[in-house]
Amino acid sequence: MKSYIQHLECSNCNATYPHTEPHNVCNECGKPLFARYALEQLVNKWKPEDLHTRPYSLWRYRELLPIQNEDDVVSLGESVTPLIPTKRLGDHIGLDNLWVKDESRLPTGSFKARGLAMAVSKAKSLDIDKLAIPSAGNAATALSVYAAKAGIPAYIFMPKDTPIFNQKTCELAGANVTLIDGLITDAGKIVADRKADERWFDVSTLKEPYRVEGKKTMGFELAEQCGWELPDVIIYPTGGGTGIVGMWKGFEELETIGWINKKRPRFISVQSAGCAPIVKAWKEGKTHAEPWQEAKTLASGLRVPQAIGDFLILDAIRKSKGAAISVSDEEIVNAMKILPTCEGLLTCPEGAATIAALQHLLTIGIINRSEKIVLFNTGGFQS
Ligand SMILES: *Cc1c(COP(=O)(O)O)cnc(C)c1O
């Protein structure tokens, strides 16, 4: 198993950079950098059957992951998460082919583990010795544990009303935690202002090129679990948007190496009405989203007033012929009971938001009864 990574490329202006040295965003235009692979070399050489004998974890896709040396892999056991048929929920809502990809099974109880496993592994390979992150909660917890495992100090900046679970877990894992009076975007400014002096490497989502590589494995797993034929619809709770951007990128790579055809799921992005910049931009037909003022929602992972990858999220939604929809916090609270009651699956508020969206989507005709629909429960219930 080896990585076919070649270089980093700007997602906006296509400037390239070596992947063998630390980079954040593009020096030319300030937009996110993407890892690019020698995909043409994999055509007819790497086959889905080759996966059969590999460990059942996200590392089974090593050819399309950015870590070259096995010794640099920092892993806490990132098992492939189950894709669960949810017939009772489907019957309840009126859908025949509804599934939940349950990301709560990952280390730290959220899908943030995927991205931080990749970012910390790459940081280790580049001998980076201090990592800093602004977070709305789960990314901080995931960075803290992966950095601990790698023996790299982590500096965490997050809102003072971040869930207690996140605050405690970061402290328990020995991270340096600063709680701020503000939102994730304010935390991001602190990291940006201080990182040169402190010699921190900034692990902000999409300002660091490899978290998105970890998140694209959600798409790889989904494709493999569906027999390399993608579902009709993906419903995904959107904050910084790395999940949607990552899956979209991953699907393009799979098509290029010949593992899937042109069909893409329609991406439905779900946000909270208290912080819905992507929904607003999508409705207004804009390519970029304006910063959301006074963001407020109990779904902390969705409390992201401004995303550097906004244009990439909007592009994936539009190219997939998807949609963006917001639900109220009250609807989220009510939806928290539905998956546990119908299916025995405990959800995070962000996952519950996708369930709250389902009924609306069906009513307004954005999804149809017979379609294959996959919801992402991005994390577990953490009081
Ligand atoms: C971070 C987070 C989100 C938002 O994910 P993005 O891919 O950054 O849009 C959704 N749910 C949970 C539980 C999260 O922690």
mmCIF file of C-alpha atoms and ligand atoms in Angstrom:
data_model
loop_
_atom_site.group_PDB
_atom_site.id
_atom_site.type_symbol
_atom_site.label_atom_id
_atom_site.label_comp_id
_atom_site.label_asym_id
_atom_site.label_seq_id
_atom_site.Cartn_x
_atom_site.Cartn_y
_atom_site.Cartn_z
ATOM 1 C CA MET A 1 0.000 0.000 0.000
ATOM 2 C CA LYS A 2 1.353 3.384 -0.918
ATOM 3 C CA SER A 3 0.025 6.890 -1.267
ATOM 4 C CA TYR A 4 -0.251 8.326 -4.769
ATOM 5 C CA ILE A 5 -0.207 11.921 -3.521
ATOM 6 C CA GLN A 6 1.601 14.282 -5.898
ATOM 7 C CA HIS A 7 1.218 17.859 -4.699
ATOM 8 C CA LEU A 8 -1.155 20.477 -3.326
ATOM 9 C CA GLU A 9 -3.249 22.541 -5.711
ATOM 10 C CA CYS A 10 -5.331 25.647 -5.044
ATOM 11 C CA SER A 11 -9.052 24.889 -5.302
ATOM 12 C CA ASN A 12 -9.586 28.327 -6.831
ATOM 13 C CA CYS A 13 -6.581 29.439 -8.938
ATOM 14 C CA ASN A 14 -4.809 26.080 -9.460
ATOM 15 C CA ALA A 15 -1.431 27.272 -8.129
ATOM 16 C CA THR A 16 0.571 24.244 -6.939
ATOM 17 C CA TYR A 17 2.733 23.613 -3.875
ATOM 18 C CA PRO A 18 4.779 20.669 -2.609
ATOM 19 C CA HIS A 19 2.990 18.437 -0.116
ATOM 20 C CA THR A 20 6.340 17.690 1.552
ATOM 21 C CA GLU A 21 6.384 20.982 3.455
ATOM 22 C CA PRO A 22 3.730 22.647 5.652
ATOM 23 C CA HIS A 23 1.149 24.781 3.856
ATOM 24 C CA ASN A 24 -2.114 26.390 4.847
ATOM 25 C CA VAL A 25 -4.028 28.325 2.175
ATOM 26 C CA CYS A 26 -2.920 29.473 -1.290
ATOM 27 C CA ASN A 27 -0.257 32.226 -1.177
ATOM 28 C CA GLU A 28 -1.740 33.781 -4.326
ATOM 29 C CA CYS A 29 -5.459 33.976 -3.536
ATOM 30 C CA GLY A 30 -5.940 32.792 0.066
ATOM 31 C CA LYS A 31 -8.290 29.934 -0.846
ATOM 32 C CA PRO A 32 -8.127 26.280 0.316
ATOM 33 C CA LEU A 33 -5.512 23.894 -1.060
ATOM 34 C CA PHE A 34 -6.428 20.370 -2.165
ATOM 35 C CA ALA A 35 -4.190 17.298 -2.218
ATOM 36 C CA ARG A 36 -3.874 15.912 -5.746
ATOM 37 C CA TYR A 37 -2.998 12.325 -6.590
ATOM 38 C CA ALA A 38 -1.566 10.500 -9.614
ATOM 39 C CA LEU A 39 -5.039 9.166 -10.421
ATOM 40 C CA GLU A 40 -4.180 8.099 -13.986
ATOM 41 C CA GLN A 41 -1.573 5.697 -12.581
ATOM 42 C CA LEU A 42 -4.268 3.983 -10.514
ATOM 43 C CA VAL A 43 -6.618 3.282 -13.436
ATOM 44 C CA ASN A 44 -6.803 -0.494 -14.019
ATOM 45 C CA LYS A 45 -4.073 -0.956 -11.427
ATOM 46 C CA TRP A 46 -5.978 -0.489 -8.169
ATOM 47 C CA LYS A 47 -9.293 -2.350 -7.995
ATOM 48 C CA PRO A 48 -12.177 -2.498 -5.525
ATOM 49 C CA GLU A 49 -11.386 -6.198 -4.940
ATOM 50 C CA ASP A 50 -7.985 -5.161 -3.564
ATOM 51 C CA LEU A 51 -9.822 -3.741 -0.551
ATOM 52 C CA HIS A 52 -11.280 -7.090 0.514
ATOM 53 C CA THR A 53 -8.236 -8.188 2.487
ATOM 54 C CA ARG A 54 -7.582 -4.816 4.104
ATOM 55 C CA PRO A 55 -8.396 -3.678 7.657
ATOM 56 C CA TYR A 56 -11.965 -2.384 7.988
ATOM 57 C CA SER A 57 -10.961 1.214 8.708
ATOM 58 C CA LEU A 58 -10.615 4.445 6.769
ATOM 59 C CA TRP A 59 -6.945 3.559 6.176
ATOM 60 C CA ARG A 60 -8.039 0.929 3.639
ATOM 61 C CA TYR A 61 -8.032 3.697 1.001
ATOM 62 C CA ARG A 62 -4.328 4.472 1.490
ATOM 63 C CA GLU A 63 -3.627 5.068 -2.212
ATOM 64 C CA LEU A 64 -5.889 8.142 -2.076
ATOM 65 C CA LEU A 65 -4.788 9.350 1.345
ATOM 66 C CA PRO A 66 -1.920 11.802 1.862
ATOM 67 C CA ILE A 67 0.285 9.838 4.281
ATOM 68 C CA GLN A 68 3.282 8.215 2.584
ATOM 69 C CA ASN A 69 5.045 6.524 5.454
ATOM 70 C CA GLU A 70 3.224 3.934 7.594
ATOM 71 C CA ASP A 71 5.161 5.078 10.691
ATOM 72 C CA ASP A 72 3.549 8.510 10.495
ATOM 73 C CA VAL A 73 -0.016 7.186 10.739
ATOM 74 C CA VAL A 74 -1.588 8.362 13.997
ATOM 75 C CA SER A 75 -4.593 6.111 14.543
ATOM 76 C CA LEU A 76 -7.047 5.477 17.358
ATOM 77 C CA GLY A 77 -8.894 2.797 15.388
ATOM 78 C CA GLU A 78 -11.065 4.625 12.845
ATOM 79 C CA SER A 79 -13.405 1.765 11.954
ATOM 80 C CA VAL A 80 -15.632 2.012 8.898
ATOM 81 C CA THR A 81 -18.922 3.358 10.274
ATOM 82 C CA PRO A 82 -22.109 1.384 9.695
ATOM 83 C CA LEU A 83 -24.650 2.297 7.020
ATOM 84 C CA ILE A 84 -27.863 1.318 8.761
ATOM 85 C CA PRO A 85 -31.212 0.650 7.065
ATOM 86 C CA THR A 86 -33.861 2.594 9.011
ATOM 87 C CA LYS A 87 -37.139 1.045 7.986
ATOM 88 C CA ARG A 88 -39.163 2.055 11.031
ATOM 89 C CA LEU A 89 -38.067 5.675 10.617
ATOM 90 C CA GLY A 90 -38.781 5.415 6.870
ATOM 91 C CA ASP A 91 -42.295 4.110 7.533
ATOM 92 C CA HIS A 92 -42.831 6.857 10.095
ATOM 93 C CA ILE A 93 -41.881 9.600 7.635
ATOM 94 C CA GLY A 94 -43.062 8.002 4.390
ATOM 95 C CA LEU A 95 -39.811 6.953 2.712
ATOM 96 C CA ASP A 96 -39.105 3.481 1.312
ATOM 97 C CA ASN A 97 -35.316 3.454 1.150
ATOM 98 C CA LEU A 98 -33.867 5.463 4.013
ATOM 99 C CA TRP A 99 -30.436 4.843 5.575
ATOM 100 C CA VAL A 100 -28.323 6.434 8.294
ATOM 101 C CA LYS A 101 -24.532 6.540 8.165
ATOM 102 C CA ASP A 102 -23.726 6.564 11.852
ATOM 103 C CA GLU A 103 -20.558 8.536 12.481
ATOM 104 C CA SER A 104 -20.990 8.424 16.244
ATOM 105 C CA ARG A 105 -18.904 5.220 16.333
ATOM 106 C CA LEU A 106 -15.643 6.985 15.572
ATOM 107 C CA PRO A 107 -13.039 7.860 18.246
ATOM 108 C CA THR A 108 -14.309 10.877 20.274
ATOM 109 C CA GLY A 109 -17.863 10.163 19.099
ATOM 110 C CA SER A 110 -17.950 12.340 16.005
ATOM 111 C CA PHE A 111 -16.829 12.307 12.387
ATOM 112 C CA LYS A 112 -14.273 15.026 13.236
ATOM 113 C CA ALA A 113 -11.955 12.095 14.063
ATOM 114 C CA ARG A 114 -11.558 11.383 10.341
ATOM 115 C CA GLY A 115 -10.158 14.800 9.525
ATOM 116 C CA LEU A 116 -7.971 15.164 12.578
ATOM 117 C CA ALA A 117 -6.513 11.650 12.201
ATOM 118 C CA MET A 118 -5.331 12.727 8.753
ATOM 119 C CA ALA A 119 -4.174 16.237 9.719
ATOM 120 C CA VAL A 120 -2.198 15.045 12.763
ATOM 121 C CA SER A 121 -0.634 12.176 10.800
ATOM 122 C CA LYS A 122 0.479 14.577 8.083
ATOM 123 C CA ALA A 123 1.741 17.066 10.697
ATOM 124 C CA LYS A 124 3.798 14.284 12.253
ATOM 125 C CA SER A 125 5.282 13.409 8.860
ATOM 126 C CA LEU A 126 6.266 17.070 8.402
ATOM 127 C CA ASP A 127 7.796 17.341 11.919
ATOM 128 C CA ILE A 128 5.346 20.069 12.920
ATOM 129 C CA ASP A 129 5.691 20.579 16.668
ATOM 130 C CA LYS A 130 2.746 22.784 17.736
ATOM 131 C CA LEU A 131 -0.835 22.597 16.513
ATOM 132 C CA ALA A 132 -3.499 25.268 17.043
ATOM 133 C CA ILE A 133 -7.207 25.104 16.264
ATOM 134 C CA PRO A 134 -10.287 27.284 16.484
ATOM 135 C CA SER A 135 -13.264 25.021 17.049
ATOM 136 C CA ALA A 136 -16.986 24.949 17.709
ATOM 137 C CA GLY A 137 -16.395 21.844 19.849
ATOM 138 C CA ASN A 138 -15.916 18.399 18.314
ATOM 139 C CA ALA A 139 -12.870 19.314 16.230
ATOM 140 C CA ALA A 140 -11.151 20.480 19.418
ATOM 141 C CA THR A 141 -11.832 17.167 21.143
ATOM 142 C CA ALA A 142 -10.592 15.216 18.133
ATOM 143 C CA LEU A 143 -7.427 17.316 17.764
ATOM 144 C CA SER A 144 -6.696 16.964 21.485
ATOM 145 C CA VAL A 145 -6.695 13.168 21.449
ATOM 146 C CA TYR A 146 -4.857 12.690 18.144
ATOM 147 C CA ALA A 147 -2.234 15.275 19.123
ATOM 148 C CA ALA A 148 -1.857 13.499 22.487
ATOM 149 C CA LYS A 149 -1.337 10.181 20.713
ATOM 150 C CA ALA A 150 1.291 11.792 18.456
ATOM 151 C CA GLY A 151 2.941 13.617 21.371
ATOM 152 C CA ILE A 152 2.431 17.030 19.754
ATOM 153 C CA PRO A 153 1.185 19.940 21.929
ATOM 154 C CA ALA A 154 -2.275 21.250 20.949
ATOM 155 C CA TYR A 155 -3.590 24.783 21.484
ATOM 156 C CA ILE A 156 -7.378 24.985 21.487
ATOM 157 C CA PHE A 157 -9.513 28.138 21.068
ATOM 158 C CA MET A 158 -13.248 27.780 21.380
ATOM 159 C CA PRO A 159 -16.330 29.680 22.523
ATOM 160 C CA LYS A 160 -16.862 29.684 26.293
ATOM 161 C CA ASP A 161 -20.327 28.168 25.790
ATOM 162 C CA THR A 162 -18.963 25.179 23.852
ATOM 163 C CA PRO A 163 -20.516 21.940 25.201
ATOM 164 C CA ILE A 164 -18.943 20.801 28.491
ATOM 165 C CA PHE A 165 -18.117 17.430 26.918
ATOM 166 C CA ASN A 166 -15.746 19.183 24.505
ATOM 167 C CA GLN A 167 -14.180 21.411 27.144
ATOM 168 C CA LYS A 168 -13.550 18.506 29.525
ATOM 169 C CA THR A 169 -12.215 16.071 26.948
ATOM 170 C CA CYS A 170 -9.669 18.615 25.682
ATOM 171 C CA GLU A 171 -8.456 19.201 29.234
ATOM 172 C CA LEU A 172 -8.329 15.483 30.019
ATOM 173 C CA ALA A 173 -6.190 14.890 26.931
ATOM 174 C CA GLY A 174 -3.738 17.546 28.085
ATOM 175 C CA ALA A 175 -4.424 20.236 25.485
ATOM 176 C CA ASN A 176 -3.914 23.945 26.203
ATOM 177 C CA VAL A 177 -7.462 25.271 26.225
ATOM 178 C CA THR A 178 -8.507 28.911 25.882
ATOM 179 C CA LEU A 179 -12.215 29.702 26.122
ATOM 180 C CA ILE A 180 -13.180 32.904 24.362
ATOM 181 C CA ASP A 181 -16.059 35.307 24.491
ATOM 182 C CA GLY A 182 -17.161 34.930 20.871
ATOM 183 C CA LEU A 183 -17.733 32.431 18.066
ATOM 184 C CA ILE A 184 -15.516 30.049 16.078
ATOM 185 C CA THR A 185 -14.724 32.857 13.637
ATOM 186 C CA ASP A 186 -13.399 34.987 16.542
ATOM 187 C CA ALA A 187 -11.337 32.018 17.734
ATOM 188 C CA GLY A 188 -9.990 31.711 14.188
ATOM 189 C CA LYS A 189 -8.834 35.340 14.259
ATOM 190 C CA ILE A 190 -6.898 34.763 17.491
ATOM 191 C CA VAL A 191 -5.081 31.781 15.995
ATOM 192 C CA ALA A 192 -4.357 33.721 12.785
ATOM 193 C CA ASP A 193 -2.995 36.721 14.725
ATOM 194 C CA ARG A 194 -0.776 34.761 17.097
ATOM 195 C CA LYS A 195 0.428 31.806 15.047
ATOM 196 C CA ALA A 196 3.562 33.428 13.600
ATOM 197 C CA ASP A 197 4.858 34.518 17.035
ATOM 198 C CA GLU A 198 3.926 31.280 18.763
ATOM 199 C CA ARG A 199 5.104 29.053 15.881
ATOM 200 C CA TRP A 200 1.770 27.244 15.815
ATOM 201 C CA PHE A 201 0.591 25.359 12.751
ATOM 202 C CA ASP A 202 -3.032 26.358 12.072
ATOM 203 C CA VAL A 203 -5.324 23.315 11.759
ATOM 204 C CA SER A 204 -8.512 25.307 10.943
ATOM 205 C CA THR A 205 -10.787 23.363 8.651
ATOM 206 C CA LEU A 206 -9.988 23.966 4.950
ATOM 207 C CA LYS A 207 -7.127 26.288 5.956
ATOM 208 C CA GLU A 208 -5.283 23.028 6.538
ATOM 209 C CA PRO A 209 -5.292 20.801 3.452
ATOM 210 C CA TYR A 210 -5.639 17.328 4.989
ATOM 211 C CA ARG A 211 -8.706 17.368 7.245
ATOM 212 C CA VAL A 212 -10.791 17.341 4.072
ATOM 213 C CA GLU A 213 -8.832 14.252 2.937
ATOM 214 C CA GLY A 214 -9.943 12.461 6.089
ATOM 215 C CA LYS A 215 -13.532 13.525 5.586
ATOM 216 C CA LYS A 216 -13.651 12.353 1.994
ATOM 217 C CA THR A 217 -13.349 8.802 3.372
ATOM 218 C CA MET A 218 -17.022 9.152 4.414
ATOM 219 C CA GLY A 219 -17.748 9.214 0.697
ATOM 220 C CA PHE A 220 -15.410 6.307 -0.067
ATOM 221 C CA GLU A 221 -17.032 4.173 2.625
ATOM 222 C CA LEU A 222 -20.504 5.083 1.451
ATOM 223 C CA ALA A 223 -19.635 4.200 -2.154
ATOM 224 C CA GLU A 224 -18.156 0.867 -1.105
ATOM 225 C CA GLN A 225 -21.119 0.082 1.190
ATOM 226 C CA CYS A 226 -23.510 0.802 -1.698
ATOM 227 C CA GLY A 227 -21.612 -1.505 -4.090
ATOM 228 C CA TRP A 228 -19.992 1.446 -5.943
ATOM 229 C CA GLU A 229 -23.378 2.837 -6.989
ATOM 230 C CA LEU A 230 -24.049 6.062 -5.104
ATOM 231 C CA PRO A 231 -27.429 6.784 -3.475
ATOM 232 C CA ASP A 232 -29.871 9.339 -4.908
ATOM 233 C CA VAL A 233 -29.665 11.811 -2.032
ATOM 234 C CA ILE A 234 -27.260 12.671 0.805
ATOM 235 C CA ILE A 235 -28.599 14.817 3.642
ATOM 236 C CA TYR A 236 -25.810 16.416 5.600
ATOM 237 C CA PRO A 237 -25.690 18.935 8.496
ATOM 238 C CA THR A 238 -23.406 21.736 7.351
ATOM 239 C CA GLY A 239 -21.112 23.934 9.419
ATOM 240 C CA GLY A 240 -17.684 24.547 7.872
ATOM 241 C CA GLY A 241 -18.768 22.308 5.015
ATOM 242 C CA THR A 242 -15.742 20.022 4.989
ATOM 243 C CA GLY A 243 -17.938 16.930 4.873
ATOM 244 C CA ILE A 244 -19.752 17.950 1.702
ATOM 245 C CA VAL A 245 -16.605 19.309 0.064
ATOM 246 C CA GLY A 246 -14.664 16.179 1.019
ATOM 247 C CA MET A 247 -17.272 13.718 -0.247
ATOM 248 C CA TRP A 248 -17.642 15.651 -3.512
ATOM 249 C CA LYS A 249 -13.869 15.564 -4.016
ATOM 250 C CA GLY A 250 -13.742 11.869 -3.129
ATOM 251 C CA PHE A 251 -16.482 10.997 -5.631
ATOM 252 C CA GLU A 252 -14.595 12.815 -8.400
ATOM 253 C CA GLU A 253 -11.481 10.814 -7.594
ATOM 254 C CA LEU A 254 -13.414 7.529 -7.625
ATOM 255 C CA GLU A 255 -14.923 8.376 -11.005
ATOM 256 C CA THR A 256 -11.517 9.268 -12.441
ATOM 257 C CA ILE A 257 -10.053 5.904 -11.425
ATOM 258 C CA GLY A 258 -13.106 4.150 -12.852
ATOM 259 C CA TRP A 259 -14.706 2.813 -9.657
ATOM 260 C CA ILE A 260 -18.009 4.713 -9.958
ATOM 261 C CA ASN A 261 -19.921 6.230 -12.872
ATOM 262 C CA LYS A 262 -21.068 9.816 -13.394
ATOM 263 C CA LYS A 263 -24.098 9.571 -11.127
ATOM 264 C CA ARG A 264 -23.826 11.776 -8.050
ATOM 265 C CA PRO A 265 -26.178 11.977 -5.094
ATOM 266 C CA ARG A 266 -28.004 15.271 -4.715
ATOM 267 C CA PHE A 267 -26.406 16.982 -1.736
ATOM 268 C CA ILE A 268 -28.907 18.504 0.671
ATOM 269 C CA SER A 269 -27.182 20.822 3.111
ATOM 270 C CA VAL A 270 -29.022 21.338 6.407
ATOM 271 C CA GLN A 271 -28.341 24.316 8.676
ATOM 272 C CA SER A 272 -29.982 25.813 11.734
ATOM 273 C CA ALA A 273 -32.267 28.799 11.173
ATOM 274 C CA GLY A 274 -30.121 30.613 13.767
ATOM 275 C CA CYS A 275 -27.032 30.289 11.548
ATOM 276 C CA ALA A 276 -27.769 29.540 7.906
ATOM 277 C CA PRO A 277 -25.304 31.419 5.680
ATOM 278 C CA ILE A 278 -25.108 28.648 3.073
ATOM 279 C CA VAL A 279 -28.895 28.310 2.835
ATOM 280 C CA LYS A 280 -29.221 32.063 2.319
ATOM 281 C CA ALA A 281 -26.518 32.171 -0.366
ATOM 282 C CA TRP A 282 -27.974 29.135 -2.128
ATOM 283 C CA LYS A 283 -31.451 30.693 -2.196
ATOM 284 C CA GLU A 284 -30.082 33.985 -3.500
ATOM 285 C CA GLY A 285 -28.055 32.246 -6.207
ATOM 286 C CA LYS A 286 -24.748 33.606 -4.866
ATOM 287 C CA THR A 287 -21.368 31.924 -5.304
ATOM 288 C CA HIS A 288 -20.100 33.070 -1.871
ATOM 289 C CA ALA A 289 -21.926 33.377 1.465
ATOM 290 C CA GLU A 290 -22.047 36.545 3.525
ATOM 291 C CA PRO A 291 -21.008 36.205 7.183
ATOM 292 C CA TRP A 292 -24.061 35.420 9.355
ATOM 293 C CA GLN A 293 -24.741 37.986 12.071
ATOM 294 C CA GLU A 294 -25.429 36.904 15.657
ATOM 295 C CA ALA A 295 -25.233 33.194 14.990
ATOM 296 C CA LYS A 296 -27.145 31.250 17.594
ATOM 297 C CA THR A 297 -28.086 27.572 17.702
ATOM 298 C CA LEU A 298 -27.939 24.687 20.145
ATOM 299 C CA ALA A 299 -26.312 22.564 17.417
ATOM 300 C CA SER A 300 -22.785 23.768 18.151
ATOM 301 C CA GLY A 301 -21.305 22.092 15.047
ATOM 302 C CA LEU A 302 -23.582 24.225 12.882
ATOM 303 C CA ARG A 303 -22.674 27.484 14.595
ATOM 304 C CA VAL A 304 -20.233 28.555 11.877
ATOM 305 C CA PRO A 305 -21.107 32.076 10.677
ATOM 306 C CA GLN A 306 -18.542 32.104 7.892
ATOM 307 C CA ALA A 307 -16.815 29.256 6.041
ATOM 308 C CA ILE A 308 -13.661 29.719 3.963
ATOM 309 C CA GLY A 309 -14.901 26.916 1.705
ATOM 310 C CA ASP A 310 -18.328 28.515 1.118
ATOM 311 C CA PHE A 311 -17.854 28.614 -2.677
ATOM 312 C CA LEU A 312 -16.890 24.924 -2.701
ATOM 313 C CA ILE A 313 -19.952 23.919 -0.645
ATOM 314 C CA LEU A 314 -22.282 25.949 -2.881
ATOM 315 C CA ASP A 315 -20.640 24.528 -5.996
ATOM 316 C CA ALA A 316 -21.142 20.917 -4.820
ATOM 317 C CA ILE A 317 -24.793 21.600 -3.897
ATOM 318 C CA ARG A 318 -25.496 23.190 -7.300
ATOM 319 C CA LYS A 319 -23.543 20.738 -9.463
ATOM 320 C CA SER A 320 -25.274 17.842 -7.726
ATOM 321 C CA LYS A 321 -28.687 19.515 -8.282
ATOM 322 C CA GLY A 322 -29.167 19.484 -4.533
ATOM 323 C CA ALA A 323 -30.564 22.067 -2.145
ATOM 324 C CA ALA A 324 -29.963 23.836 1.151
ATOM 325 C CA ILE A 325 -32.554 24.064 3.891
ATOM 326 C CA SER A 326 -32.730 25.393 7.438
ATOM 327 C CA VAL A 327 -34.627 24.028 10.433
ATOM 328 C CA SER A 328 -35.375 25.744 13.726
ATOM 329 C CA ASP A 329 -33.779 24.771 17.035
ATOM 330 C CA GLU A 330 -37.216 23.775 18.254
ATOM 331 C CA GLU A 331 -37.525 21.326 15.363
ATOM 332 C CA ILE A 332 -34.044 19.999 16.147
ATOM 333 C CA VAL A 333 -34.993 19.415 19.793
ATOM 334 C CA ASN A 334 -38.136 17.553 18.759
ATOM 335 C CA ALA A 335 -36.226 15.521 16.162
ATOM 336 C CA MET A 336 -33.684 14.401 18.820
ATOM 337 C CA LYS A 337 -36.232 11.807 19.953
ATOM 338 C CA ILE A 338 -37.091 10.383 16.552
ATOM 339 C CA LEU A 339 -34.034 8.290 15.687
ATOM 340 C CA PRO A 340 -33.606 6.902 19.220
ATOM 341 C CA THR A 341 -37.328 6.050 19.412
ATOM 342 C CA CYS A 342 -37.716 4.520 15.948
ATOM 343 C CA GLU A 343 -34.311 2.930 15.511
ATOM 344 C CA GLY A 344 -32.481 2.877 18.833
ATOM 345 C CA LEU A 345 -29.812 5.211 17.496
ATOM 346 C CA LEU A 346 -28.749 8.127 19.678
ATOM 347 C CA THR A 347 -28.106 11.305 17.740
ATOM 348 C CA CYS A 348 -26.303 14.590 18.133
ATOM 349 C CA PRO A 349 -28.346 17.762 17.520
ATOM 350 C CA GLU A 350 -26.646 18.162 14.129
ATOM 351 C CA GLY A 351 -27.754 14.658 13.097
ATOM 352 C CA ALA A 352 -31.254 15.383 14.395
ATOM 353 C CA ALA A 353 -31.326 18.456 12.126
ATOM 354 C CA THR A 354 -31.219 16.161 9.069
ATOM 355 C CA ILE A 355 -34.248 14.305 10.400
ATOM 356 C CA ALA A 356 -36.083 17.556 11.042
ATOM 357 C CA ALA A 357 -35.320 18.501 7.421
ATOM 358 C CA LEU A 358 -36.708 15.241 5.986
ATOM 359 C CA GLN A 359 -40.350 16.086 6.496
ATOM 360 C CA HIS A 360 -39.931 19.511 4.866
ATOM 361 C CA LEU A 361 -38.017 18.052 1.926
ATOM 362 C CA LEU A 362 -40.730 15.500 1.305
ATOM 363 C CA THR A 363 -43.504 18.100 1.586
ATOM 364 C CA ILE A 364 -41.884 20.525 -0.846
ATOM 365 C CA GLY A 365 -41.011 17.713 -3.249
ATOM 366 C CA ILE A 366 -37.204 17.948 -3.098
ATOM 367 C CA ILE A 367 -37.045 14.233 -2.277
ATOM 368 C CA ASN A 368 -39.337 11.423 -3.397
ATOM 369 C CA ARG A 369 -40.691 8.467 -1.527
ATOM 370 C CA SER A 370 -38.867 5.771 -3.526
ATOM 371 C CA GLU A 371 -35.410 7.343 -3.660
ATOM 372 C CA LYS A 372 -32.386 5.934 -1.833
ATOM 373 C CA ILE A 373 -31.661 8.550 0.815
ATOM 374 C CA VAL A 374 -28.731 8.609 3.245
ATOM 375 C CA LEU A 375 -28.709 10.806 6.350
ATOM 376 C CA PHE A 376 -25.484 11.534 8.165
ATOM 377 C CA ASN A 377 -25.601 11.296 11.930
ATOM 378 C CA THR A 378 -22.312 13.151 12.359
ATOM 379 C CA GLY A 379 -21.895 12.412 16.058
ATOM 380 C CA GLY A 380 -23.284 10.788 19.170
ATOM 381 C CA PHE A 381 -25.385 12.166 21.970
ATOM 382 C CA GLN A 382 -23.114 13.947 24.415
ATOM 383 C CA SER A 383 -24.912 15.673 27.234
HETATM 384 C C1 LIG B 1 -18.426 19.893 12.786
HETATM 385 C C2 LIG B 1 -19.709 19.213 12.834
HETATM 386 C C3 LIG B 1 -20.645 19.353 11.792
HETATM 387 C C4 LIG B 1 -20.414 20.232 10.603
HETATM 388 O O1 LIG B 1 -19.556 19.569 9.713
HETATM 389 P P1 LIG B 1 -18.861 20.239 8.462
HETATM 390 O O2 LIG B 1 -18.394 19.081 7.645
HETATM 391 O O3 LIG B 1 -17.735 21.054 8.986
HETATM 392 O O4 LIG B 1 -19.864 21.065 7.750
HETATM 393 C C5 LIG B 1 -21.801 18.586 11.861
HETATM 394 N N1 LIG B 1 -22.054 17.771 12.908
HETATM 395 C C6 LIG B 1 -21.187 17.627 13.937
HETATM 396 C C7 LIG B 1 -21.538 16.719 15.059
HETATM 397 C C8 LIG B 1 -19.987 18.334 13.928
HETATM 398 O O5 LIG B 1 -19.135 18.183 14.939
#
